[in-house]
CSV table of C-alpha atoms and ligand atoms in Angstrom, one decimal:
chain,number,residue,atom,x,y,z
G,1,UNK,CA,-24.3,-20.1,-51.9
G,2,UNK,CA,-23.6,-16.5,-52.1
G,3,UNK,CA,-21.5,-14.9,-49.5
G,4,UNK,CA,-23.4,-12.5,-47.3
G,5,UNK,CA,-22.4,-9.0,-48.1
G,6,UNK,CA,-21.6,-6.8,-45.2
G,7,UNK,CA,-23.4,-3.5,-44.7
G,8,UNK,CA,-21.6,-0.3,-45.1
G,9,UNK,CA,-21.8,0.4,-41.4
G,10,UNK,CA,-20.4,-3.1,-40.6
G,11,UNK,CA,-17.5,-2.6,-42.9
G,12,UNK,CA,-16.7,0.9,-41.5
G,13,UNK,CA,-17.0,-0.4,-37.9
G,14,UNK,CA,-14.6,-3.2,-38.7
G,15,UNK,CA,-12.1,-0.6,-40.0
G,16,UNK,CA,-12.5,2.1,-37.4
G,17,UNK,CA,-13.8,0.6,-34.1
G,18,UNK,CA,-11.8,-1.4,-31.6
G,19,UNK,CA,-13.5,-4.6,-30.6
G,20,UNK,CA,-11.6,-6.8,-28.2
G,21,UNK,CA,-12.5,-10.5,-28.6
G,22,UNK,CA,-12.5,-13.6,-26.4
G,23,UNK,CA,-9.4,-15.5,-27.5
G,24,UNK,CA,-11.6,-18.7,-27.6
G,25,UNK,CA,-13.4,-17.2,-30.6
G,26,UNK,CA,-10.3,-16.2,-32.5
G,27,UNK,CA,-7.6,-18.7,-31.7
G,28,UNK,CA,-7.6,-21.9,-33.8
G,29,UNK,CA,-8.3,-25.1,-31.7
G,30,UNK,CA,-4.7,-26.3,-32.3
G,31,UNK,CA,-3.4,-23.1,-30.7
G,32,UNK,CA,-5.7,-23.3,-27.8
G,33,UNK,CA,-4.4,-26.8,-27.2
G,34,UNK,CA,-0.9,-25.4,-27.3
G,35,UNK,CA,-1.9,-22.9,-24.6
G,36,UNK,CA,-3.2,-25.8,-22.4
G,37,UNK,CA,0.0,-27.7,-22.9
G,38,UNK,CA,2.1,-24.7,-22.1
G,39,UNK,CA,0.2,-24.3,-18.9
G,40,UNK,CA,1.1,-27.8,-17.8
G,41,UNK,CA,4.7,-26.7,-17.7
G,42,UNK,CA,3.6,-23.6,-15.8
G,43,UNK,CA,1.7,-25.7,-13.3
G,44,UNK,CA,4.9,-27.6,-12.5
G,45,UNK,CA,6.8,-24.4,-11.9
G,46,UNK,CA,4.0,-23.1,-9.6
G,47,UNK,CA,4.0,-26.3,-7.5
G,48,UNK,CA,7.8,-26.5,-7.3
G,49,UNK,CA,8.6,-22.8,-6.6
G,50,UNK,CA,6.3,-21.1,-4.1
G,51,UNK,CA,8.8,-18.5,-2.9
G,52,UNK,CA,11.4,-16.2,-4.5
G,53,UNK,CA,14.2,-18.5,-3.3
G,54,UNK,CA,12.7,-21.6,-4.8
G,55,UNK,CA,11.9,-19.7,-8.0
G,56,UNK,CA,15.6,-18.6,-8.3
G,57,UNK,CA,16.7,-22.2,-7.7
G,58,UNK,CA,14.3,-23.5,-10.3
G,59,UNK,CA,15.2,-21.1,-13.1
G,60,UNK,CA,19.0,-21.2,-12.2
G,61,UNK,CA,19.2,-24.9,-12.8
G,62,UNK,CA,17.5,-24.4,-16.2
G,63,UNK,CA,20.0,-21.6,-17.0
G,64,UNK,CA,23.0,-23.7,-16.2
G,65,UNK,CA,21.7,-26.5,-18.4
G,66,UNK,CA,21.5,-24.1,-21.3
G,67,UNK,CA,25.1,-22.9,-20.8
G,68,UNK,CA,24.6,-19.7,-18.8
G,69,UNK,CA,27.6,-18.8,-16.7
G,70,UNK,CA,28.0,-16.4,-13.8
G,71,UNK,CA,28.6,-12.9,-14.9
G,72,UNK,CA,32.2,-11.6,-14.7
G,73,UNK,CA,32.4,-7.8,-14.6
G,74,UNK,CA,36.0,-7.8,-15.8
G,75,UNK,CA,35.2,-9.8,-19.0
G,76,UNK,CA,34.3,-8.5,-22.5
G,77,UNK,CA,31.4,-10.6,-23.8
G,78,UNK,CA,30.7,-11.5,-27.4
G,79,UNK,CA,27.4,-12.1,-29.2
G,80,UNK,CA,25.8,-15.4,-28.1
G,81,UNK,CA,27.4,-15.3,-24.6
G,82,UNK,CA,24.9,-16.2,-21.8
G,83,UNK,CA,25.4,-14.8,-18.3
G,84,UNK,CA,23.5,-14.6,-15.0
G,85,UNK,CA,23.7,-12.8,-11.7
G,86,UNK,CA,22.2,-14.6,-8.7
G,87,UNK,CA,21.3,-11.8,-6.3
G,88,UNK,CA,21.5,-13.4,-2.8
G,89,UNK,CA,19.4,-16.3,-4.0
G,90,UNK,CA,16.3,-14.1,-3.9
G,91,UNK,CA,16.5,-12.3,-7.3
G,92,UNK,CA,17.9,-13.4,-10.6
G,93,UNK,CA,19.2,-11.4,-13.6
G,94,UNK,CA,20.2,-13.2,-16.8
G,95,UNK,CA,21.2,-12.0,-20.2
G,96,UNK,CA,22.2,-13.0,-23.7
G,97,UNK,CA,24.6,-10.8,-25.7
G,98,UNK,CA,23.1,-9.9,-29.1
G,99,UNK,CA,24.7,-9.1,-32.5
G,100,UNK,CA,23.9,-5.4,-32.4
G,101,UNK,CA,26.2,-3.0,-30.5
G,102,UNK,CA,25.3,-2.4,-26.9
G,103,UNK,CA,25.0,1.3,-27.6
G,104,UNK,CA,21.8,0.5,-29.6
G,105,UNK,CA,20.2,-0.4,-26.3
G,106,UNK,CA,19.0,-3.7,-24.7
G,107,UNK,CA,15.6,-5.4,-24.3
G,108,UNK,CA,14.6,-5.9,-20.7
G,109,UNK,CA,11.8,-8.0,-19.3
G,110,UNK,CA,11.3,-7.5,-15.6
G,111,UNK,CA,8.9,-9.5,-13.5
G,112,UNK,CA,8.8,-10.4,-9.8
G,113,UNK,CA,9.0,-13.7,-8.0
G,114,UNK,CA,7.9,-12.7,-4.5
G,115,UNK,CA,4.2,-13.2,-3.7
G,116,UNK,CA,2.0,-12.1,-0.8
G,117,UNK,CA,2.2,-14.5,2.1
G,118,UNK,CA,2.5,-14.8,5.9
G,119,UNK,CA,6.0,-14.4,7.3
G,120,UNK,CA,7.1,-15.6,10.7
G,121,UNK,CA,8.2,-12.9,13.2
G,122,UNK,CA,11.8,-13.0,14.6
G,123,UNK,CA,10.7,-14.7,17.8
G,124,UNK,CA,7.6,-16.5,16.6
G,125,UNK,CA,7.2,-19.6,18.9
G,126,UNK,CA,5.1,-19.3,22.0
G,127,UNK,CA,2.7,-21.3,24.2
G,128,UNK,CA,-0.7,-20.3,25.2
G,129,UNK,CA,-3.2,-22.5,27.1
G,130,UNK,CA,-1.2,-25.6,26.3
G,131,UNK,CA,-1.1,-24.9,22.5
G,132,UNK,CA,2.1,-24.1,20.7
G,133,UNK,CA,1.7,-21.2,18.2
G,134,UNK,CA,3.7,-19.0,15.9
G,135,UNK,CA,3.4,-15.2,15.7
G,136,UNK,CA,3.5,-13.8,12.1
G,137,UNK,CA,3.7,-10.6,10.1
G,138,UNK,CA,2.0,-10.7,6.8
G,139,UNK,CA,4.1,-9.9,3.6
G,140,UNK,CA,2.5,-7.7,0.9
G,141,UNK,CA,-1.1,-6.7,0.4
G,142,UNK,CA,-3.0,-9.6,1.8
G,143,UNK,CA,-6.7,-9.7,2.8
G,144,UNK,CA,-6.1,-11.3,6.2
G,145,UNK,CA,-9.5,-13.1,6.4
G,146,UNK,CA,-8.6,-15.1,3.3
G,147,UNK,CA,-5.6,-16.9,5.1
G,148,UNK,CA,-7.4,-18.5,8.0
G,149,UNK,CA,-8.9,-22.1,8.1
G,150,UNK,CA,-6.8,-23.2,5.1
G,151,UNK,CA,-3.8,-25.6,5.0
G,152,UNK,CA,-0.5,-23.7,5.0
G,153,UNK,CA,3.0,-25.0,4.3
G,154,UNK,CA,6.2,-23.5,5.8
G,155,UNK,CA,8.9,-22.6,3.3
G,156,UNK,CA,12.3,-20.8,3.7
G,157,UNK,CA,15.8,-21.0,5.1
G,158,UNK,CA,17.3,-20.9,8.5
G,159,UNK,CA,20.9,-19.6,9.0
G,160,UNK,CA,22.2,-21.3,12.1
G,161,UNK,CA,24.5,-20.0,14.8
G,162,UNK,CA,27.4,-21.9,13.2
G,163,UNK,CA,26.8,-20.2,9.9
G,164,UNK,CA,25.2,-23.1,8.0
G,165,UNK,CA,22.0,-22.3,6.1
G,166,UNK,CA,19.4,-25.0,5.9
G,167,UNK,CA,16.4,-25.1,3.6
G,168,UNK,CA,13.0,-25.8,5.1
G,169,UNK,CA,9.8,-27.1,3.3
G,170,UNK,CA,7.1,-28.6,5.5
G,171,UNK,CA,3.6,-29.3,4.2
G,172,UNK,CA,4.1,-30.1,0.5
G,173,UNK,CA,4.3,-33.9,0.7
G,174,UNK,CA,1.2,-35.8,1.4
G,175,UNK,CA,3.0,-37.4,4.4
G,176,UNK,CA,3.9,-33.9,5.8
G,177,UNK,CA,1.8,-32.2,8.4
G,178,UNK,CA,0.4,-28.8,7.4
G,179,UNK,CA,0.0,-25.7,9.6
G,180,UNK,CA,-3.0,-23.4,9.9
G,181,UNK,CA,-4.5,-20.2,11.3
G,182,UNK,CA,-7.7,-20.7,13.1
G,183,UNK,CA,-10.9,-18.7,12.8
G,184,UNK,CA,-14.0,-18.4,15.1
G,185,UNK,CA,-17.0,-20.7,14.7
G,186,UNK,CA,-20.1,-18.9,13.5
G,187,UNK,CA,-21.9,-19.7,16.7
G,188,UNK,CA,-19.6,-17.4,18.7
G,189,UNK,CA,-18.7,-14.9,16.0
G,190,UNK,CA,-21.3,-12.3,17.0
G,191,UNK,CA,-18.8,-9.7,18.0
G,192,UNK,CA,-16.4,-10.5,15.2
G,193,UNK,CA,-19.2,-10.2,12.7
G,194,UNK,CA,-19.7,-6.6,13.7
G,195,UNK,CA,-16.1,-5.7,12.6
G,196,UNK,CA,-15.2,-4.2,9.3
G,197,UNK,CA,-14.1,-6.8,6.7
G,198,UNK,CA,-10.6,-5.3,6.8
G,199,UNK,CA,-10.5,-6.1,10.5
G,200,UNK,CA,-12.4,-9.4,10.5
G,201,UNK,CA,-9.1,-11.0,11.2
G,202,UNK,CA,-6.5,-8.5,12.6
G,203,UNK,CA,-2.8,-8.7,12.0
G,204,UNK,CA,-2.0,-10.0,15.5
G,205,UNK,CA,-4.7,-12.6,15.1
G,206,UNK,CA,-2.8,-14.4,12.3
G,207,UNK,CA,-1.4,-16.9,14.8
G,208,UNK,CA,-0.4,-20.3,13.5
G,209,UNK,CA,-1.2,-23.6,15.3
G,210,UNK,CA,1.8,-25.9,15.5
G,211,UNK,CA,1.4,-28.3,18.4
G,212,UNK,CA,-0.5,-29.5,21.4
G,213,UNK,CA,1.4,-32.1,23.4
G,214,UNK,CA,3.8,-31.3,26.2
G,215,UNK,CA,7.3,-32.6,26.7
G,216,UNK,CA,6.9,-35.7,28.9
G,217,UNK,CA,9.0,-36.0,32.0
G,218,UNK,CA,9.3,-38.8,34.6
G,219,UNK,CA,10.5,-36.5,37.4
G,220,UNK,CA,8.1,-34.0,39.0
G,221,UNK,CA,9.7,-30.8,37.9
G,222,UNK,CA,8.1,-27.3,37.7
G,223,UNK,CA,9.3,-26.4,34.1
G,224,UNK,CA,6.6,-24.3,32.4
G,225,UNK,CA,5.6,-24.1,28.7
G,226,UNK,CA,6.3,-27.8,28.0
G,227,UNK,CA,4.2,-27.8,24.8
G,228,UNK,CA,6.5,-25.1,23.3
G,229,UNK,CA,9.5,-27.0,24.7
G,230,UNK,CA,8.3,-30.2,23.0
G,231,UNK,CA,8.0,-28.4,19.6
G,232,UNK,CA,11.4,-26.8,20.0
G,233,UNK,CA,12.8,-30.3,20.8
G,234,UNK,CA,11.3,-31.8,17.6
G,235,UNK,CA,12.7,-28.9,15.5
G,236,UNK,CA,16.1,-29.3,17.2
G,237,UNK,CA,16.0,-33.0,16.3
G,238,UNK,CA,15.0,-32.4,12.7
G,239,UNK,CA,17.0,-29.2,11.9
G,240,UNK,CA,19.5,-28.9,14.7
G,241,UNK,CA,18.2,-25.4,15.5
G,242,UNK,CA,17.6,-23.6,18.8
G,243,UNK,CA,14.9,-20.9,19.4
G,244,UNK,CA,17.3,-17.9,18.7
G,245,UNK,CA,17.9,-19.3,15.2
G,246,UNK,CA,14.4,-18.0,14.2
G,247,UNK,CA,15.9,-14.5,14.1
G,248,UNK,CA,18.3,-15.5,11.3
G,249,UNK,CA,15.6,-17.2,9.2
G,250,UNK,CA,13.4,-16.3,6.3
G,251,UNK,CA,10.4,-18.4,6.9
G,252,UNK,CA,7.0,-18.0,5.2
G,253,UNK,CA,3.7,-19.6,5.2
G,254,UNK,CA,2.1,-20.2,1.8
G,255,UNK,CA,-0.9,-22.2,0.7
G,256,UNK,CA,-0.2,-25.9,0.9
G,257,UNK,CA,-2.3,-26.9,-2.0
G,258,UNK,CA,-1.3,-27.4,-5.7
G,259,UNK,CA,-2.3,-25.4,-8.7
G,260,UNK,CA,-5.3,-26.8,-10.5
G,261,UNK,CA,-7.3,-26.4,-13.7
G,262,UNK,CA,-10.4,-24.3,-13.2
G,263,UNK,CA,-13.7,-24.5,-15.0
G,264,UNK,CA,-15.7,-27.3,-16.7
G,265,UNK,CA,-13.8,-26.2,-20.0
G,266,UNK,CA,-10.4,-26.3,-18.2
G,267,UNK,CA,-9.8,-22.9,-19.6
G,268,UNK,CA,-8.4,-21.4,-16.5
G,269,UNK,CA,-5.8,-22.2,-13.8
G,270,UNK,CA,-6.1,-21.5,-10.1
G,271,UNK,CA,-3.2,-21.5,-7.7
G,272,UNK,CA,-1.0,-19.6,-5.3
G,273,UNK,CA,1.2,-16.8,-6.6
G,274,UNK,CA,0.2,-16.2,-10.2
G,275,UNK,CA,1.1,-12.6,-9.3
G,276,UNK,CA,3.8,-12.5,-10.6
G,277,UNK,CA,5.2,-16.0,-11.2
G,278,UNK,CA,3.0,-16.1,-14.3
G,279,UNK,CA,5.0,-13.4,-15.9
G,280,UNK,CA,8.3,-14.8,-14.5
G,281,UNK,CA,7.5,-18.2,-16.1
G,282,UNK,CA,6.3,-16.9,-19.5
G,283,UNK,CA,9.3,-14.5,-19.7
G,284,UNK,CA,11.8,-17.3,-18.9
G,285,UNK,CA,10.2,-19.6,-21.5
G,286,UNK,CA,10.3,-16.8,-24.1
G,287,UNK,CA,14.0,-16.1,-23.2
G,288,UNK,CA,14.9,-19.7,-23.9
G,289,UNK,CA,13.5,-19.3,-27.4
G,290,UNK,CA,15.8,-16.3,-27.9
G,291,UNK,CA,19.3,-17.5,-27.4
G,292,UNK,CA,20.7,-16.0,-30.6
G,293,UNK,CA,19.2,-12.5,-30.4
G,294,UNK,CA,19.9,-9.4,-32.5
G,295,UNK,CA,19.5,-7.1,-29.5
G,296,UNK,CA,21.1,-8.0,-26.2
G,297,UNK,CA,18.4,-8.9,-23.7
G,298,UNK,CA,18.2,-8.9,-20.0
G,299,UNK,CA,15.6,-10.9,-18.0
G,300,UNK,CA,15.1,-9.9,-14.4
G,301,UNK,CA,13.2,-11.9,-11.8
G,302,UNK,CA,12.9,-9.5,-8.9
G,303,UNK,CA,12.2,-9.8,-5.2
G,304,UNK,CA,10.4,-7.4,-2.8
G,305,UNK,CA,7.9,-6.0,-5.4
G,306,UNK,CA,5.0,-6.8,-3.0
G,307,UNK,CA,6.5,-4.6,-0.3
G,308,UNK,CA,7.5,-1.7,-2.6
G,309,UNK,CA,10.7,-3.0,-4.3
G,310,UNK,CA,13.0,-1.8,-1.4
G,311,UNK,CA,16.0,-3.8,-0.3
G,312,UNK,CA,19.1,-5.1,-2.1
G,313,UNK,CA,17.1,-7.8,-4.0
G,314,UNK,CA,14.3,-5.4,-5.1
G,315,UNK,CA,14.3,-3.3,-8.2
G,316,UNK,CA,14.6,0.0,-6.3
G,317,UNK,CA,18.2,-1.2,-5.7
G,318,UNK,CA,20.9,-0.8,-8.3
G,319,UNK,CA,21.7,-4.3,-9.4
G,320,UNK,CA,20.3,-3.8,-12.9
G,321,UNK,CA,22.1,-0.5,-13.3
G,322,UNK,CA,25.4,-1.9,-12.1
G,323,UNK,CA,25.1,-4.9,-14.4
G,324,UNK,CA,24.5,-2.7,-17.5
G,325,UNK,CA,27.5,-0.4,-16.5
G,326,UNK,CA,29.8,-3.5,-16.0
G,327,UNK,CA,28.6,-5.1,-19.3
G,328,UNK,CA,29.3,-1.9,-21.3
G,329,UNK,CA,32.6,-0.8,-19.7
G,330,UNK,CA,34.9,-3.2,-21.6
G,331,UNK,CA,33.5,-1.9,-24.9
G,332,UNK,CA,34.5,1.7,-23.9
G,333,UNK,CA,30.9,2.9,-23.8
G,334,UNK,CA,28.9,4.3,-20.9
G,335,UNK,CA,26.1,2.2,-19.3
G,336,UNK,CA,24.0,5.3,-19.3
G,337,UNK,CA,24.1,5.4,-23.1
G,338,UNK,CA,23.0,1.8,-23.2
G,339,UNK,CA,20.1,2.4,-20.7
G,340,UNK,CA,18.9,5.6,-22.5
G,341,UNK,CA,18.4,3.5,-25.7
G,342,UNK,CA,16.9,0.5,-24.0
G,343,UNK,CA,13.3,-0.8,-23.8
G,344,UNK,CA,11.6,-2.7,-21.0
G,345,UNK,CA,8.4,-4.7,-20.6
G,346,UNK,CA,7.4,-4.4,-17.0
G,347,UNK,CA,5.8,-7.8,-16.8
G,348,UNK,CA,3.2,-8.0,-14.1
G,349,UNK,CA,-0.4,-9.1,-13.7
G,350,UNK,CA,-3.4,-6.8,-14.2
G,351,UNK,CA,-6.9,-6.9,-12.6
G,352,UNK,CA,-9.5,-8.9,-14.5
G,353,UNK,CA,-13.1,-7.8,-14.6
G,354,UNK,CA,-15.2,-9.8,-12.1
G,355,UNK,CA,-18.9,-9.8,-12.8
G,356,UNK,CA,-19.6,-10.3,-9.1
G,357,UNK,CA,-17.8,-7.0,-8.3
G,358,UNK,CA,-18.3,-4.9,-11.4
G,359,UNK,CA,-18.2,-1.6,-9.6
G,360,UNK,CA,-14.5,-1.5,-8.8
G,361,UNK,CA,-13.4,-1.4,-12.5
G,362,UNK,CA,-14.5,0.7,-15.4
G,363,UNK,CA,-15.8,-1.8,-17.9
G,364,UNK,CA,-14.5,-0.2,-21.1
G,365,UNK,CA,-10.9,0.0,-19.8
G,366,UNK,CA,-10.5,-3.0,-17.6
G,367,UNK,CA,-9.0,-6.3,-18.8
G,368,UNK,CA,-11.0,-9.4,-19.2
G,369,UNK,CA,-10.2,-13.1,-18.6
G,370,UNK,CA,-9.3,-14.9,-21.9
G,371,UNK,CA,-9.1,-11.6,-23.9
G,372,UNK,CA,-5.4,-12.0,-24.3
G,373,UNK,CA,-2.2,-10.3,-22.9
G,374,UNK,CA,-3.0,-7.0,-21.2
G,375,UNK,CA,-1.2,-3.8,-22.1
G,376,UNK,CA,-1.3,-1.2,-19.3
G,377,UNK,CA,-0.2,2.3,-20.4
G,378,UNK,CA,-0.2,3.7,-16.9
G,379,UNK,CA,-0.8,2.4,-13.3
G,380,UNK,CA,-0.7,4.5,-10.1
G,381,UNK,CA,-3.6,6.0,-8.2
G,382,UNK,CA,-5.4,9.3,-7.6
G,383,UNK,CA,-4.4,11.3,-10.7
G,384,UNK,CA,-1.8,8.8,-12.0
G,385,UNK,CA,0.4,9.4,-9.0
G,386,UNK,CA,3.2,6.9,-8.7
G,387,UNK,CA,3.1,5.9,-12.4
G,388,UNK,CA,5.7,5.9,-15.1
G,389,UNK,CA,3.2,6.2,-17.9
G,390,UNK,CA,4.6,4.8,-21.2
G,391,UNK,CA,4.9,7.4,-24.0
G,392,UNK,CA,2.5,7.3,-26.9
G,393,UNK,CA,5.4,6.3,-29.2
G,394,UNK,CA,6.5,3.4,-27.0
G,395,UNK,CA,3.0,2.1,-26.5
G,396,UNK,CA,2.6,2.4,-30.3
G,397,UNK,CA,5.7,0.4,-30.9
G,398,UNK,CA,4.6,-2.4,-28.6
G,399,UNK,CA,1.1,-2.4,-30.0
G,400,UNK,CA,2.5,-2.8,-33.6
G,401,UNK,CA,4.8,-5.6,-32.4
G,402,UNK,CA,1.8,-7.5,-31.0
G,403,UNK,CA,-0.3,-7.0,-34.1
G,404,UNK,CA,2.5,-8.0,-36.5
G,405,UNK,CA,2.9,-11.2,-34.5
G,406,UNK,CA,-0.9,-11.9,-34.4
G,407,UNK,CA,-0.9,-11.9,-30.6
G,408,UNK,CA,-4.2,-11.4,-28.9
G,409,UNK,CA,-4.1,-8.4,-26.7
G,410,UNK,CA,-6.3,-6.1,-24.7
G,411,UNK,CA,-5.9,-2.9,-22.7
G,412,UNK,CA,-6.3,-2.6,-18.9
G,413,UNK,CA,-6.0,-0.3,-15.9
G,414,UNK,CA,-5.8,-0.9,-12.2
G,415,UNK,CA,-9.4,-0.2,-11.3
G,416,UNK,CA,-11.6,2.8,-11.9
G,417,UNK,CA,-10.4,6.3,-11.3
G,418,UNK,CA,-10.1,7.1,-7.5
G,419,UNK,CA,-11.1,3.5,-6.8
G,420,UNK,CA,-7.7,2.5,-5.4
G,421,UNK,CA,-4.8,1.6,-7.6
G,422,UNK,CA,-1.2,0.4,-7.3
G,423,UNK,CA,2.2,0.2,-9.0
G,424,UNK,CA,4.7,-2.2,-10.4
G,425,UNK,CA,8.5,-2.2,-10.9
G,426,UNK,CA,8.0,0.0,-14.0
G,427,UNK,CA,8.9,3.2,-12.3
G,428,UNK,CA,12.2,1.9,-10.9
G,429,UNK,CA,13.3,0.9,-14.4
G,430,UNK,CA,12.0,4.2,-15.9
G,431,UNK,CA,14.2,6.0,-13.4
G,432,UNK,CA,17.2,4.6,-15.3
G,433,UNK,CA,16.1,6.4,-18.5
G,434,UNK,CA,14.6,3.2,-20.0
G,435,UNK,CA,11.3,3.2,-22.1
G,436,UNK,CA,8.9,1.1,-20.0
G,437,UNK,CA,5.4,-0.2,-20.4
G,438,UNK,CA,3.4,-2.6,-18.2
G,439,UNK,CA,2.1,-5.8,-19.7
G,440,UNK,CA,0.9,-9.1,-18.3
G,441,UNK,CA,-1.8,-11.5,-17.5
G,442,UNK,CA,-5.2,-10.5,-16.1
G,443,UNK,CA,-5.9,-12.1,-12.7
G,444,UNK,CA,-9.1,-12.8,-10.7
G,445,UNK,CA,-8.9,-12.9,-6.9
G,446,UNK,CA,-5.5,-11.2,-7.0
G,447,UNK,CA,-3.3,-11.6,-3.9
G,448,UNK,CA,-5.6,-14.3,-2.5
G,449,UNK,CA,-4.3,-17.8,-1.7
G,450,UNK,CA,-6.1,-19.0,-4.9
G,451,UNK,CA,-5.6,-16.6,-7.8
G,452,UNK,CA,-7.2,-17.4,-11.2
G,453,UNK,CA,-5.8,-16.8,-14.7
G,454,UNK,CA,-6.8,-17.9,-18.2
G,455,UNK,CA,-4.6,-20.3,-20.1
G,456,UNK,CA,-4.9,-18.5,-23.4
G,457,UNK,CA,-3.9,-15.3,-21.7
G,458,UNK,CA,-0.8,-17.0,-20.2
G,459,UNK,CA,0.1,-18.3,-23.7
G,460,UNK,CA,-0.4,-14.9,-25.4
G,461,UNK,CA,1.8,-13.3,-22.8
G,462,UNK,CA,4.5,-15.8,-23.6
G,463,UNK,CA,4.1,-15.1,-27.3
G,464,UNK,CA,4.3,-11.3,-26.6
G,465,UNK,CA,7.6,-11.7,-24.7
G,466,UNK,CA,9.0,-13.9,-27.4
G,467,UNK,CA,8.2,-11.4,-30.1
G,468,UNK,CA,9.7,-8.6,-28.0
G,469,UNK,CA,13.0,-10.5,-27.6
G,470,UNK,CA,13.1,-11.5,-31.3
G,471,UNK,CA,13.1,-8.0,-32.6
G,472,UNK,CA,15.5,-7.5,-35.4
W,1,LIG,MN1,2.7,-8.1,-9.2
W,2,LIG,MN1,1.0,-8.0,-6.4
């Protein structure tokens, strides 16, 4: 059989024209299987760590197993040394010292481990019409109507009056109760149906059902709100807390279900909090493959991204900057020299094209499910406002790195021009004088209780991070 000869135009097109391809058509079956296996580990992480605190605990135990020790700012570290900083149990920074001098710069991967959710208010518990309820304030950009009539689990910590902090997880074991936010029945939703979708469920309507039986007394007393009292009694028995302890608590409601395979071909994964634990997990796994690096690397799992990165555990605080300065000082070099020569992958998810809602994205520049890891040169909104656009040179360098390592990649942007937009932690790291580009996994139904990603995209993202950290 003679080989079919390609036409002149076909050859030229191959050479000159960019044609992103579905990873399923270019990845060997063996590698697709590797991606599926990799995602089994990711699934375990998603199910075990639904909050930033649980994510820190999960990764920290793996760091300690691999010989990472708590960073000592007074110490001069040598190549191969492995350190971490646990920032209040909500954010984690860990690093391995490379062979090259620090003045050559470091490699940073920054993702975030907080996810949109429903937080309890400071004084949440109340009784209304013989039902015990909790008041909430949602965290991050949630579409409120998506969080009603679905099982929720309560996660977090309570710092008690005596100073002891206790962890809380209710709703994850099959024997646990779950909590829920109720919605109207369609029969009586006539008025509600007239509301705009954004107000279909209002913020003050995100009230959580937690009990219905009153505290039983033999004597005939006139105590009011005995359903609330009964719930407080149960909580007191289980956790030794009183109502005022809710003020000193970080308690959040998250979806109670587990991550699952999605699709007849099992090619995708649905679950709570892919944004951005998918980049956290892939970067952690890539880091563990890079324990003898040429360049010193820093991996940051940040908190508070979903509310703007403010706060001591968010990346608009100085914990990364302080770490670099402290690391550099014993060598007699300035941290600012290190930072100016450093490079960062701002590892966060991107919006995937949804054929049901094609109008919000621009089809030539959006990312697609299963088309590989997504490079985003700029984010922001309305004329690139609030973006730290990567330079042509840095985007070029990362593009070459991906090509050289045969990683399947695509480009993306956060929706069509003037369609909305958003940002990542990139700008806060760029503020330190570091070259930064956004890169990550395309997501469907972003910020919903059940976000969807492609397994081959997850795997190519892991390979991208690995290649970045392995640079010679
Ligand atoms: Mn994100
Ligand atoms: Mn987000």
